Coordinates of N, CA, C and O in Angstrom, one line a residue:
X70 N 31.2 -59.6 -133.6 CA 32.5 -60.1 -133.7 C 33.5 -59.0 -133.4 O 34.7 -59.5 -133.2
X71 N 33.5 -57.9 -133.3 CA 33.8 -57.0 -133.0 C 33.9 -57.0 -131.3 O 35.0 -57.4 -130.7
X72 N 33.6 -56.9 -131.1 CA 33.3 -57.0 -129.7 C 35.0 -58.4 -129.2 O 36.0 -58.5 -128.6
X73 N 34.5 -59.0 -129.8 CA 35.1 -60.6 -129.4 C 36.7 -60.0 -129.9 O 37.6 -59.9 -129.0
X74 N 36.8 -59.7 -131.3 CA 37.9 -59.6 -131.9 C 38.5 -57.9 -130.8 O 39.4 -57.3 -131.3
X75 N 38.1 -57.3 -129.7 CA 39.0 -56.3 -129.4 C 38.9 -57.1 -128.2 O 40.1 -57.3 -128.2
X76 N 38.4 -57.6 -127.3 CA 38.6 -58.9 -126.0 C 39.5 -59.6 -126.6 O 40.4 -59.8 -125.8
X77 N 39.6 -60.1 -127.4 CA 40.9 -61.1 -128.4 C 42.0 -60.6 -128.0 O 42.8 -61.1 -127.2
X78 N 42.2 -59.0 -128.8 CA 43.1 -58.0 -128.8 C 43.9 -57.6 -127.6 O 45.1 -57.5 -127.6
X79 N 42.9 -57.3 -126.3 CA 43.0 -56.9 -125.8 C 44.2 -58.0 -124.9 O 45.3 -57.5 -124.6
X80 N 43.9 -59.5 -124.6 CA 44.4 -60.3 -123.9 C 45.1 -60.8 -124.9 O 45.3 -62.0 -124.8
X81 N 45.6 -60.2 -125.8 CA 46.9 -60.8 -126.6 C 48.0 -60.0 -125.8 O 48.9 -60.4 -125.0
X82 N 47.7 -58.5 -126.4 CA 48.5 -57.1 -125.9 C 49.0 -57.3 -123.9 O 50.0 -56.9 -123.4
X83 N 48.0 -58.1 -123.0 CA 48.4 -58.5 -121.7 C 49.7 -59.6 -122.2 O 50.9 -59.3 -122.2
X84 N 49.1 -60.6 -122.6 CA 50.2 -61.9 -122.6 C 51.7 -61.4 -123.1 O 52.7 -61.7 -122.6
X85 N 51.4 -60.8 -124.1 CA 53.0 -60.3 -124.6 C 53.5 -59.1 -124.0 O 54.5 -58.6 -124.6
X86 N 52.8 -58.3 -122.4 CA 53.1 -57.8 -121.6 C 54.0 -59.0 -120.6 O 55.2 -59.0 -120.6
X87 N 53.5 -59.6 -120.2 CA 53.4 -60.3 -119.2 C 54.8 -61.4 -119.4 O 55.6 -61.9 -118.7
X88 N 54.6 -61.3 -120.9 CA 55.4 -62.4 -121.0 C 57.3 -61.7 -120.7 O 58.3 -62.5 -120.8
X89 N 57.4 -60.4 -120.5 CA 58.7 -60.0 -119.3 C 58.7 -60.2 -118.4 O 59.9 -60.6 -118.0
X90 N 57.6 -60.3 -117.5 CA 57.7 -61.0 -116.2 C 58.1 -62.5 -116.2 O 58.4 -63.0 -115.1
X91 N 58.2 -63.1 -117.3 CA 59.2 -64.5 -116.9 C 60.6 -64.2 -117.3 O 61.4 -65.1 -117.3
X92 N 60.8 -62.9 -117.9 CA 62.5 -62.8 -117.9 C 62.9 -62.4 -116.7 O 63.9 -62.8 -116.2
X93 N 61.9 -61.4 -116.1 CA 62.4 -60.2 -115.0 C 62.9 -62.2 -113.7 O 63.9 -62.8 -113.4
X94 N 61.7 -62.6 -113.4 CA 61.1 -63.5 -112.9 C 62.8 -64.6 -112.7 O 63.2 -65.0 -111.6
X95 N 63.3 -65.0 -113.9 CA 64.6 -65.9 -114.3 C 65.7 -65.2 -113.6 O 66.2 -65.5 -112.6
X96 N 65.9 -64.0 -114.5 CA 66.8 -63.0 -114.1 C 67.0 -62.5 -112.6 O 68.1 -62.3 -112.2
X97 N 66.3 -62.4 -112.0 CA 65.9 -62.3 -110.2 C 66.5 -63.2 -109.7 O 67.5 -63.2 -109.1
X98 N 65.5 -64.7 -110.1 CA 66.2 -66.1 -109.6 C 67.4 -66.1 -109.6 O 68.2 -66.1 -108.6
X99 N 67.8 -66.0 -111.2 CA 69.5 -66.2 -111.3 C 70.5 -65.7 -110.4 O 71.5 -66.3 -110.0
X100 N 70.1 -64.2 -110.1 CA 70.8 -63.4 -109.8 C 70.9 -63.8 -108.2 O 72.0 -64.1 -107.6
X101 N 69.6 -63.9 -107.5 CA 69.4 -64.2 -106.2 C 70.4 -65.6 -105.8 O 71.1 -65.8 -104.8
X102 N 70.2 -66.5 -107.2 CA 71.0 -68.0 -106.4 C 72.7 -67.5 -106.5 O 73.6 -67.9 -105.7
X103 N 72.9 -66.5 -107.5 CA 74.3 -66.5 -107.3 C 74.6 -65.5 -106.2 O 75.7 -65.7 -105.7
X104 N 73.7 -64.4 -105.7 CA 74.4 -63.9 -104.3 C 74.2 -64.8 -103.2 O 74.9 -64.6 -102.3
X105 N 73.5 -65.6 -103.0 CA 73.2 -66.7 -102.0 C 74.6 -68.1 -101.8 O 75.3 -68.5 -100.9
X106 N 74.5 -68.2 -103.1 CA 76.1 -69.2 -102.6 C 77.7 -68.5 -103.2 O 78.7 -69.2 -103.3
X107 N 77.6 -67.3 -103.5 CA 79.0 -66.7 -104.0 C 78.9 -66.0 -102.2 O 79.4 -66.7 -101.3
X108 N 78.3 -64.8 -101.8 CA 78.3 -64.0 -100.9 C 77.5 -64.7 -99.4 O 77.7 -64.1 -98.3
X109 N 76.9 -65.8 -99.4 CA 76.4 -66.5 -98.6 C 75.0 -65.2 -97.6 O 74.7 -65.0 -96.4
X110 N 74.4 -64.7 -99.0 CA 73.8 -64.1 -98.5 C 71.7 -63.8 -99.2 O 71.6 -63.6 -100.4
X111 N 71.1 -63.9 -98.7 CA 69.7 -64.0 -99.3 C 68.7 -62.8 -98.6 O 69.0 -62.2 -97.6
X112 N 67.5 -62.7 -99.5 CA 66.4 -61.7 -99.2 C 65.1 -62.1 -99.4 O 64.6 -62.4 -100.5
X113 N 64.4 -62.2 -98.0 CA 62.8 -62.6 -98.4 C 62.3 -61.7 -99.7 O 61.4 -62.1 -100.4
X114 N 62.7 -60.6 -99.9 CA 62.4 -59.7 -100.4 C 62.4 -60.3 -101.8 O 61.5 -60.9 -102.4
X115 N 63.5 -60.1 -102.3 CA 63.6 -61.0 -103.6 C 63.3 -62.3 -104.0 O 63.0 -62.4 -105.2
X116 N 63.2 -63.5 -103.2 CA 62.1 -64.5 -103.3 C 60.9 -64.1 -103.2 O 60.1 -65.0 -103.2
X117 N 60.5 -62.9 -103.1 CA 58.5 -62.7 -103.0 C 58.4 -62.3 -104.3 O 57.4 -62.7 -105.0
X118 N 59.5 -61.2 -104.9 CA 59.2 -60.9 -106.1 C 59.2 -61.6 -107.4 O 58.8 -61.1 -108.4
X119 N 59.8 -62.8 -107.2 CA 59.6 -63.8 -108.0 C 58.7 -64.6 -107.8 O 58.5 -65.5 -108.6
X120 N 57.7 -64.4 -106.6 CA 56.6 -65.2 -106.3 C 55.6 -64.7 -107.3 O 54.8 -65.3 -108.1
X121 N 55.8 -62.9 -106.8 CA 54.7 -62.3 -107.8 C 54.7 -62.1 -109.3 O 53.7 -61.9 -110.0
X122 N 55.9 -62.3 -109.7 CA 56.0 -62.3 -111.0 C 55.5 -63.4 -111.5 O 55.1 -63.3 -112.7
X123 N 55.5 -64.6 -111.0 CA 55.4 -65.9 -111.7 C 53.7 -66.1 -111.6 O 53.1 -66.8 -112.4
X124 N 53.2 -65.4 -110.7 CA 51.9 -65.6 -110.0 C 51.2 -64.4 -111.3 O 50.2 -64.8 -112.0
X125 N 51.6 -63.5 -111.5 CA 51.5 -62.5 -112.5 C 51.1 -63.2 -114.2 O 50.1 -62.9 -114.9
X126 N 52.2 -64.0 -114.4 CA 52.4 -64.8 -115.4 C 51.1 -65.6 -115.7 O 50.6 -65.9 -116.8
X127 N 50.8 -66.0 -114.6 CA 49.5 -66.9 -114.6 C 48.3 -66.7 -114.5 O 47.4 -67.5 -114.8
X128 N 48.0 -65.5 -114.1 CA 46.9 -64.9 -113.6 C 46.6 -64.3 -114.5 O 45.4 -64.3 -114.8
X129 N 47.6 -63.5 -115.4 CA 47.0 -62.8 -116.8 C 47.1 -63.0 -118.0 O 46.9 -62.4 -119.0
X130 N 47.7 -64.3 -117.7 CA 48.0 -65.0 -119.2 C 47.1 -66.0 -119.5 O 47.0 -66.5 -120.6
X131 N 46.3 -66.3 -118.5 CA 45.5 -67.8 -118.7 C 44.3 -67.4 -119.3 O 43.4 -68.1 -119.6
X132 N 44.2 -66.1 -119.6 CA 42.7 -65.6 -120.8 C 43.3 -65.8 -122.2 O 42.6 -66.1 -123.3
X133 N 44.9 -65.5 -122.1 CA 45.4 -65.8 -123.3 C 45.4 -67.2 -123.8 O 45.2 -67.6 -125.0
X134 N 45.6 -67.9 -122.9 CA 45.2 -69.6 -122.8 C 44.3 -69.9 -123.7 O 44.5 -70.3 -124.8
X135 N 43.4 -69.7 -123.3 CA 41.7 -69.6 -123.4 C 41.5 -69.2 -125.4 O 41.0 -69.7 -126.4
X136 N 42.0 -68.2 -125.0 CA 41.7 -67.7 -126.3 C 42.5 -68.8 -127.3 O 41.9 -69.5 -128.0
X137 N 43.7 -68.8 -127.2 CA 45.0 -69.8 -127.8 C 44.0 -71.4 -127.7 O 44.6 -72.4 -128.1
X138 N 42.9 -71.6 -127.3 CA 42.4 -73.5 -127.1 C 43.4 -73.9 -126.8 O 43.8 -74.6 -127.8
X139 N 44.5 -73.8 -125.7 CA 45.4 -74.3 -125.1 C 45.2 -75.2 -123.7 O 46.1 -76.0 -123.4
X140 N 44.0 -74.9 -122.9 CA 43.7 -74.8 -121.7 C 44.2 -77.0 -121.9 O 44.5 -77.5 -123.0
X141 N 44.1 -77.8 -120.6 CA 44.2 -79.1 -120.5 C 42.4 -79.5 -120.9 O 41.5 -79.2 -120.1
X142 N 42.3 -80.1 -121.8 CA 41.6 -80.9 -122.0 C 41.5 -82.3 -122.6 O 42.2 -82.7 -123.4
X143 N 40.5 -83.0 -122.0 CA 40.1 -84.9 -122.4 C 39.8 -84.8 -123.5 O 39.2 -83.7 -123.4
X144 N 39.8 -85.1 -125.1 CA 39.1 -85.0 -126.1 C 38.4 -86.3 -126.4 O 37.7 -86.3 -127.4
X145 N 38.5 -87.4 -125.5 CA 38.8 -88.6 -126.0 C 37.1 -89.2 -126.6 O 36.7 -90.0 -127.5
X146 N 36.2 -88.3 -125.5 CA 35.1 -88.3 -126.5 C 34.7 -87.1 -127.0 O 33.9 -87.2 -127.9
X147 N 34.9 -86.4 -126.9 CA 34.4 -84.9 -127.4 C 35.2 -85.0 -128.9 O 34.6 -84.5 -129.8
X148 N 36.1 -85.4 -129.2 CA 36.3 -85.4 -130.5 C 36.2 -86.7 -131.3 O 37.0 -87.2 -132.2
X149 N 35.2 -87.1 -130.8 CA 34.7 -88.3 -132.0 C 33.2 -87.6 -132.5 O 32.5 -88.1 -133.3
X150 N 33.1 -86.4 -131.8 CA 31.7 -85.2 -132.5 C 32.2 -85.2 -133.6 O 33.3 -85.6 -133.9
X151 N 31.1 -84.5 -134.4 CA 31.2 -83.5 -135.1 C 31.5 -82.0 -134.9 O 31.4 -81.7 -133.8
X152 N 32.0 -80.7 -136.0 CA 32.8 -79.9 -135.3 C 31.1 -79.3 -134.3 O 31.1 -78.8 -133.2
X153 N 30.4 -79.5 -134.9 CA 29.0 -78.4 -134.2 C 28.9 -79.2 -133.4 O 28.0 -78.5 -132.9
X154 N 29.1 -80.1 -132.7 CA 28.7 -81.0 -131.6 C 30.0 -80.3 -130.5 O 29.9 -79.6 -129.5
X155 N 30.8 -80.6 -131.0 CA 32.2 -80.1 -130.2 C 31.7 -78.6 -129.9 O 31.5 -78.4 -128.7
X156 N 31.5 -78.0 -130.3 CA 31.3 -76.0 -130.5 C 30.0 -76.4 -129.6 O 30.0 -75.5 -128.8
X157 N 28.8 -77.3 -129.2 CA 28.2 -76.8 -128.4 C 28.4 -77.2 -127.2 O 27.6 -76.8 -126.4
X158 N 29.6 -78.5 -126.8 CA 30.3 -78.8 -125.9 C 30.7 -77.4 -125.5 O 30.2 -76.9 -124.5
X159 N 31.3 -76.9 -126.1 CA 32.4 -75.7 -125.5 C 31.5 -74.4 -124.9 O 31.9 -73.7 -124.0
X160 N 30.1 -74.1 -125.7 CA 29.3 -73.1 -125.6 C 28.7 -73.6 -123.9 O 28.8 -73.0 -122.8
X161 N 28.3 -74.6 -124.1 CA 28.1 -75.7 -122.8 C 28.8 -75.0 -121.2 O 28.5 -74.3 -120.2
X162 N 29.9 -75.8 -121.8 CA 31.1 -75.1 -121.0 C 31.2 -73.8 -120.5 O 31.0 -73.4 -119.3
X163 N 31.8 -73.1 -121.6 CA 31.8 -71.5 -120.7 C 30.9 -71.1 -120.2 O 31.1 -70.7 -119.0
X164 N 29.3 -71.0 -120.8 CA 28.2 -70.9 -119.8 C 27.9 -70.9 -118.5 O 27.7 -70.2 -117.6
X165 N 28.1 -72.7 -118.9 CA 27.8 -73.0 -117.5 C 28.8 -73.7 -116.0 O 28.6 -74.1 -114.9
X166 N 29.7 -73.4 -116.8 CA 31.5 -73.5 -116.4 C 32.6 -72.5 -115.7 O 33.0 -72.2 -114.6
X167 N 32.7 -72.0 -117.2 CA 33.7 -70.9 -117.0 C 33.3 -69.7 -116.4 O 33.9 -69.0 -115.6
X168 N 32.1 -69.6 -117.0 CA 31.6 -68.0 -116.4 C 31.2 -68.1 -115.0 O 31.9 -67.3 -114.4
X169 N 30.3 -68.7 -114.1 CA 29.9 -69.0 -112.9 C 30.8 -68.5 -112.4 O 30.8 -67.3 -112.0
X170 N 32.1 -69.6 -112.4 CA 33.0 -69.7 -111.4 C 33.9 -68.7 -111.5 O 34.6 -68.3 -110.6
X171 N 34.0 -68.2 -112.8 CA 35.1 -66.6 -112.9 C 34.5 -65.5 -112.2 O 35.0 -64.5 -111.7
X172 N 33.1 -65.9 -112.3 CA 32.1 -64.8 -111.5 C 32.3 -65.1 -109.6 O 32.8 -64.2 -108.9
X173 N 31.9 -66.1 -109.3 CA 32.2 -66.3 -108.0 C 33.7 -66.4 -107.6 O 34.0 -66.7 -106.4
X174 N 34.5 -66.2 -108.4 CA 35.9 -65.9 -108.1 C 36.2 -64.2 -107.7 O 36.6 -63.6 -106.7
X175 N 35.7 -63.7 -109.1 CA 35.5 -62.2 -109.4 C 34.8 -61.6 -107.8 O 35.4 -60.9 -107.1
X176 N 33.7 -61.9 -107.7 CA 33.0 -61.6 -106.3 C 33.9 -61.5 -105.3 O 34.4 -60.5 -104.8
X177 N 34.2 -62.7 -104.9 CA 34.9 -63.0 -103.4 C 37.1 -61.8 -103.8 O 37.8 -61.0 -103.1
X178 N 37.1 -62.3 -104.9 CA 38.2 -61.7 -105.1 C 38.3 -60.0 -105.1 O 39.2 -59.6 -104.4
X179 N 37.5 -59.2 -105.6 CA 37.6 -58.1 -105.6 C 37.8 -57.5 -103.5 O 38.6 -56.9 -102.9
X180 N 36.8 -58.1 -103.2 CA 37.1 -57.7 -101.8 C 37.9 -57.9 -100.8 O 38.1 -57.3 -99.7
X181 N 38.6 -59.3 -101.6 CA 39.3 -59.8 -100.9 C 41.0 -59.0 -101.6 O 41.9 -58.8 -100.8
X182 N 41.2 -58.6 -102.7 CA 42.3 -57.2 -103.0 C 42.3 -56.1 -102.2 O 43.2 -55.7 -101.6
X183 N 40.7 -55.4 -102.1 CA 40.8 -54.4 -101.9 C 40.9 -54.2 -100.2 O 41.2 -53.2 -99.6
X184 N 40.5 -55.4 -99.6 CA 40.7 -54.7 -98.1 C 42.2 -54.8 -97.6 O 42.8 -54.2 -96.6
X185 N 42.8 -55.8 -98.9 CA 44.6 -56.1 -98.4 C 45.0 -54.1 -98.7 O 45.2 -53.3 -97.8
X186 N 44.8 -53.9 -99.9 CA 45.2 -52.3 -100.2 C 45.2 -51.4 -99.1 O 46.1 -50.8 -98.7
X187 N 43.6 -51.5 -98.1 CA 43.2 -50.7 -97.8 C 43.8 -50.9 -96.2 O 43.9 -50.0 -95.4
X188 N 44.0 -52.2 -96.2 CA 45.4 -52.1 -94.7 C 46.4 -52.0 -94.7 O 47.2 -52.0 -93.8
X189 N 46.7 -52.0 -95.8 CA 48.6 -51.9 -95.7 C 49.1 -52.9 -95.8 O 50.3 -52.9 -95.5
X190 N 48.5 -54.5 -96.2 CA 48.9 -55.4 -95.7 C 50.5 -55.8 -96.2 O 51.1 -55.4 -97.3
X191 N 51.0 -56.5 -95.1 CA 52.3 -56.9 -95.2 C 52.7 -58.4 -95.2 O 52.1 -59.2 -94.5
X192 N 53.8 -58.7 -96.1 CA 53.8 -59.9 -95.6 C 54.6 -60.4 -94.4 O 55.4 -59.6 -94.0
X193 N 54.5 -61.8 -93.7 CA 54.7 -62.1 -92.0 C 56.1 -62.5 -92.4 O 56.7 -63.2 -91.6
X194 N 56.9 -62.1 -93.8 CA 58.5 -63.3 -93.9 C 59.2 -61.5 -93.5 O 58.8 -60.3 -93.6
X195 N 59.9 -61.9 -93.2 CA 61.2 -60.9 -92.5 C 62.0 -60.3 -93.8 O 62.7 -60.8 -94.8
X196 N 61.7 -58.8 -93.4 CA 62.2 -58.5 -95.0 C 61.2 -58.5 -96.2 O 61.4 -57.8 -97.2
X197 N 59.9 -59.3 -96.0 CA 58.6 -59.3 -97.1 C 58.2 -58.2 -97.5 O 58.2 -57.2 -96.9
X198 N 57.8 -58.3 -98.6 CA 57.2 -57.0 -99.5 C 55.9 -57.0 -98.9 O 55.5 -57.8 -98.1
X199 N 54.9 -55.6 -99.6 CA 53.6 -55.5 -99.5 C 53.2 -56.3 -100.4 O 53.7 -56.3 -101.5
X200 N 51.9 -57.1 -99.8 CA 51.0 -58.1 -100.6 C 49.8 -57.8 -101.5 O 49.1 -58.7 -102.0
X201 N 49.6 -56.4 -101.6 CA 48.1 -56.4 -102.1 C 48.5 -56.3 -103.6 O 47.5 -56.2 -104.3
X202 N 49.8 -56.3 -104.3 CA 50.0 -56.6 -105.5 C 49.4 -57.8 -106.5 O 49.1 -58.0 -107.6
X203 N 49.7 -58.7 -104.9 CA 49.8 -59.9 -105.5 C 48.3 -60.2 -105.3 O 48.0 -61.0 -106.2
X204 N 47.6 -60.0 -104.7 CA 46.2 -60.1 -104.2 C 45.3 -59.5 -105.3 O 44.3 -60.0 -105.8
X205 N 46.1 -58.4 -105.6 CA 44.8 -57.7 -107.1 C 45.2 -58.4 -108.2 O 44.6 -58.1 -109.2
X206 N 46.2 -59.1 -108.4 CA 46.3 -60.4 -109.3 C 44.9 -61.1 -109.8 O 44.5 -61.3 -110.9
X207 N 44.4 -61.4 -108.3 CA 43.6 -62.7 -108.8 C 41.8 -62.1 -109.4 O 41.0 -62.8 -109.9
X208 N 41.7 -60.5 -109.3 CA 40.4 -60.0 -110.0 C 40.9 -59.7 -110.9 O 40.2 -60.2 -111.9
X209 N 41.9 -59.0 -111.3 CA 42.4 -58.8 -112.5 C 42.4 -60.0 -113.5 O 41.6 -60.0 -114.5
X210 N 43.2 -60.8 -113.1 CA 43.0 -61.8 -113.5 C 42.0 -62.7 -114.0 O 42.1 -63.2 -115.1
X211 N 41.1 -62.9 -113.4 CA 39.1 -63.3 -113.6 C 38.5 -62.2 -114.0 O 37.3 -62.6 -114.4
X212 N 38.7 -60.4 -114.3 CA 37.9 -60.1 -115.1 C 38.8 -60.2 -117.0 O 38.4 -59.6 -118.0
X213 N 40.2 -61.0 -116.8 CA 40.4 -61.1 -118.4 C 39.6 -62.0 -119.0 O 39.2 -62.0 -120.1
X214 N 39.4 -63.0 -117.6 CA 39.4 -64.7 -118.1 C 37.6 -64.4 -118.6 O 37.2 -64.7 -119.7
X215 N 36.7 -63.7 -117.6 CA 35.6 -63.6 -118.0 C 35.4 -62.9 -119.5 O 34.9 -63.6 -120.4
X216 N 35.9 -61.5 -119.6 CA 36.1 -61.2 -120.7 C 36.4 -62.1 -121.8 O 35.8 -62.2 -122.9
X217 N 37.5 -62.7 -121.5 CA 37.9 -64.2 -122.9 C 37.0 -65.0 -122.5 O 37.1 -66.0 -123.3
X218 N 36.0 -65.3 -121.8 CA 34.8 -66.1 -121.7 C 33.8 -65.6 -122.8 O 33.4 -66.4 -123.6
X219 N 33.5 -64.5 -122.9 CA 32.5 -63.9 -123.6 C 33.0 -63.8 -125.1 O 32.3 -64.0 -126.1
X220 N 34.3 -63.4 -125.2 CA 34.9 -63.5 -126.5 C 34.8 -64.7 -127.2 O 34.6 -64.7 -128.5
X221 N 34.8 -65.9 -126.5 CA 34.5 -66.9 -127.1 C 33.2 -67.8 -126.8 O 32.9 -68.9 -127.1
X222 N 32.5 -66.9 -126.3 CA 31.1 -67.3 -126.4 C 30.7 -66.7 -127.4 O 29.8 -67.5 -127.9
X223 N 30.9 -65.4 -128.2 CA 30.4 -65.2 -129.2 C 31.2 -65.2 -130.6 O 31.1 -64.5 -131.5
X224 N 32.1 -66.4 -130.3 CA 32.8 -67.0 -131.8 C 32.1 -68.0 -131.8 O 31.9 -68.5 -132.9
X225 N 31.7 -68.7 -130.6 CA 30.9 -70.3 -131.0 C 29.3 -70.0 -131.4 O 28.8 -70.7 -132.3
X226 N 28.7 -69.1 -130.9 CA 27.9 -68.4 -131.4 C 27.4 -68.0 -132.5 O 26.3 -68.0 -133.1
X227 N 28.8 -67.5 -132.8 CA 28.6 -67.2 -134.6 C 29.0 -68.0 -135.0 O 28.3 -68.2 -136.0
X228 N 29.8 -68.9 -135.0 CA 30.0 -70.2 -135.7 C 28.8 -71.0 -135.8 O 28.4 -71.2 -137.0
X229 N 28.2 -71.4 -135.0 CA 26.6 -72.1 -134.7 C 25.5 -71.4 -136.2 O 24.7 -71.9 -136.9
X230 N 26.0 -70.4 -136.1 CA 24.7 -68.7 -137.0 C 25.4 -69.0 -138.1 O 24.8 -68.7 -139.1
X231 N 26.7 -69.7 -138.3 CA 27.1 -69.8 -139.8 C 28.1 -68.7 -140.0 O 28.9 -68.8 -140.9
X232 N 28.1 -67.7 -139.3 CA 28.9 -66.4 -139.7 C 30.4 -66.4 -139.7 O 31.3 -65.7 -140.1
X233 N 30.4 -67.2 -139.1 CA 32.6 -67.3 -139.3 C 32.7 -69.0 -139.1 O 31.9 -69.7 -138.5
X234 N 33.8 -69.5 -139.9 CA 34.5 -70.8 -140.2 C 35.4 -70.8 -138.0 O 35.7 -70.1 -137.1
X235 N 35.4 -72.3 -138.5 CA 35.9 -72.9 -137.3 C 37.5 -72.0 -136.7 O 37.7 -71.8 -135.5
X236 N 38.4 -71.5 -137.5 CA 39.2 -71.3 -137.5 C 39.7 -69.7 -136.8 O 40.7 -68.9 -137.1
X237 N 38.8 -69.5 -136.0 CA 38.8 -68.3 -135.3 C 38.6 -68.8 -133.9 O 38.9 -68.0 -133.0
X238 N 38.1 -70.1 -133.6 CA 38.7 -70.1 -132.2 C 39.3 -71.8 -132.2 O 38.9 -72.6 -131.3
X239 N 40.3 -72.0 -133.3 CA 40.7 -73.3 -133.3 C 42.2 -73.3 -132.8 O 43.1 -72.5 -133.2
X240 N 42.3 -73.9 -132.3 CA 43.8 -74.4 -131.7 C 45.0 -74.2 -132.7 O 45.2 -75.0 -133.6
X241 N 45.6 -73.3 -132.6 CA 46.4 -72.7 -133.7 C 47.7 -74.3 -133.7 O 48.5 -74.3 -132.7
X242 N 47.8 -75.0 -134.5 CA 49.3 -75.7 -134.8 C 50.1 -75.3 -135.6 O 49.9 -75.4 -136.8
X243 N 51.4 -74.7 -134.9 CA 52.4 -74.2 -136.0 C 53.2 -75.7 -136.8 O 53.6 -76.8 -136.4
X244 N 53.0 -74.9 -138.4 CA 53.4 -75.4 -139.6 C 55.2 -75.6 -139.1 O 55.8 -74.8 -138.3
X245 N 55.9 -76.9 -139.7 CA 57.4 -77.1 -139.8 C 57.4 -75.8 -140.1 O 57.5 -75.1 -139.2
X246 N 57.5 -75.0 -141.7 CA 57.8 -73.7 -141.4 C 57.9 -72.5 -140.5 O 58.8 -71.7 -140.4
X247 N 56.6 -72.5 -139.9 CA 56.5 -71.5 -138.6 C 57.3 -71.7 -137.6 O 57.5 -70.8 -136.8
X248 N 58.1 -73.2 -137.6 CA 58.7 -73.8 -136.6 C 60.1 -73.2 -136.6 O 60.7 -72.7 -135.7
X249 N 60.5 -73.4 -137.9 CA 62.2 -72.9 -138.7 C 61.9 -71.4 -138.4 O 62.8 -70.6 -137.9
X250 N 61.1 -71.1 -138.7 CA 61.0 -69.1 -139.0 C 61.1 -68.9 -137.2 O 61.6 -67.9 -136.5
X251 N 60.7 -69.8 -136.9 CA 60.6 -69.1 -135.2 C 62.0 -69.3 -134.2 O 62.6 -68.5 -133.4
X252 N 62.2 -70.5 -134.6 CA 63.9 -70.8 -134.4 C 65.3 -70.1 -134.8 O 66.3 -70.0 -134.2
X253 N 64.8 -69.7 -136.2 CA 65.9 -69.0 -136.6 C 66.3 -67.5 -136.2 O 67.4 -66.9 -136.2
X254 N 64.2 -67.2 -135.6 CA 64.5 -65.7 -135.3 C 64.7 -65.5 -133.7 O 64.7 -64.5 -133.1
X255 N 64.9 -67.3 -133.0 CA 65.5 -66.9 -131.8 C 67.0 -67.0 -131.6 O 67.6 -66.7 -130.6
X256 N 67.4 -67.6 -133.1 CA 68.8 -67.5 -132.9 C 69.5 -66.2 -133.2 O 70.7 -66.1 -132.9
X257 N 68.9 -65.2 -133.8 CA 69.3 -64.2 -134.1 C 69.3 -63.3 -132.7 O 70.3 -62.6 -132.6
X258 N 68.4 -63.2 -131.9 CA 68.4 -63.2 -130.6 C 70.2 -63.3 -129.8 O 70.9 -62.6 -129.1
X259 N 70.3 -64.3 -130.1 CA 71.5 -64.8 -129.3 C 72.8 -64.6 -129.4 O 73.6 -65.1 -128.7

């Protein structure tokens, strides 16, 4: 559990990184639409960096997903199981789901970052940034989601062994209280 709980850690500490890049990401937009109709003037440059930011957002936050049981899922029979029935749906899953395809992403992805780095690539819009930023996104990216693959392979795991309660990889619902505490402390924000 150790293991699981610093992979936990670790893609928490990403997501509440990441999660500036949708201010930087707003703030760009904002800024971009008002020099575009006050000055009648625009930059590929700055629409790419909101490409990458948002692309950013996604790419390293969706382990945090994962971890959070946020991801889109059908419950409509999986939750007429039992909880151990549901937990080996999910063991099911990452196995023979999640991990493959993070792997055959991981594969084709790493080479496909590193030859962008290794040419200089650029992008074809006039004014475009260099792309291999946005390119090392997508292994980056698949070795979190793999890592949060295994983090929660070995909570269903030990849940299965009896060793930890459901509630370490259950779908967190904030309480009305959590709801007021969280509102109030974004109004203080403001």
């Amino acid at each position: 559990m150790s293991i699981s709980r610093a992979i936990d850690l670790l893609n928490e500490k990403v997501a509440n990184a990441v999660a500036y890049a949708l201010l930087a990401a707003v703030t760009i937009c904002t800024v971009n639409a008002l020099v575009r109709y006050i000055f009648n003037a625009s930059s590929n440059a700055w629409l790419e960096i909101q490409w990458y930011l948002f692309a950013a957002m996604f790419m390293l936050a969706s382990s945090h997903t994962l971890k959070r049981d946020e991801h889109v899922r059908i419950d409509v029979i999986a939750g007429r199981f039992s909880k151990r029935t549901q937990v080996w749906i999910d063991l099911f899953g990452f196995v023979f789901f999640l991990m493959p395809i993070s792997l055959v992403i991981l594969y084709f992805g790493v080479p496909f970052a590193i030859n962008s780095i290794q040419s200089g690539e650029m992008s074809s819009n006039a004014g475009g940034l260099i792309v291999w930023p946005a390119k090392l996104l997508v292994p980056a990216g698949f070795v979190l989601m793999v890592l949060q693959g295994v983090s929660e392979i070995i909570k269903r795991i030990a849940f299965l062994a009896g060793k930890i309660d459901g509630h370490e990889f259950a779908k967190h619902v904030a309480t009305p209280e959590e709801e007021i505490a969280a509102i109030k402390a974004a109004n203080k924000l403001q």
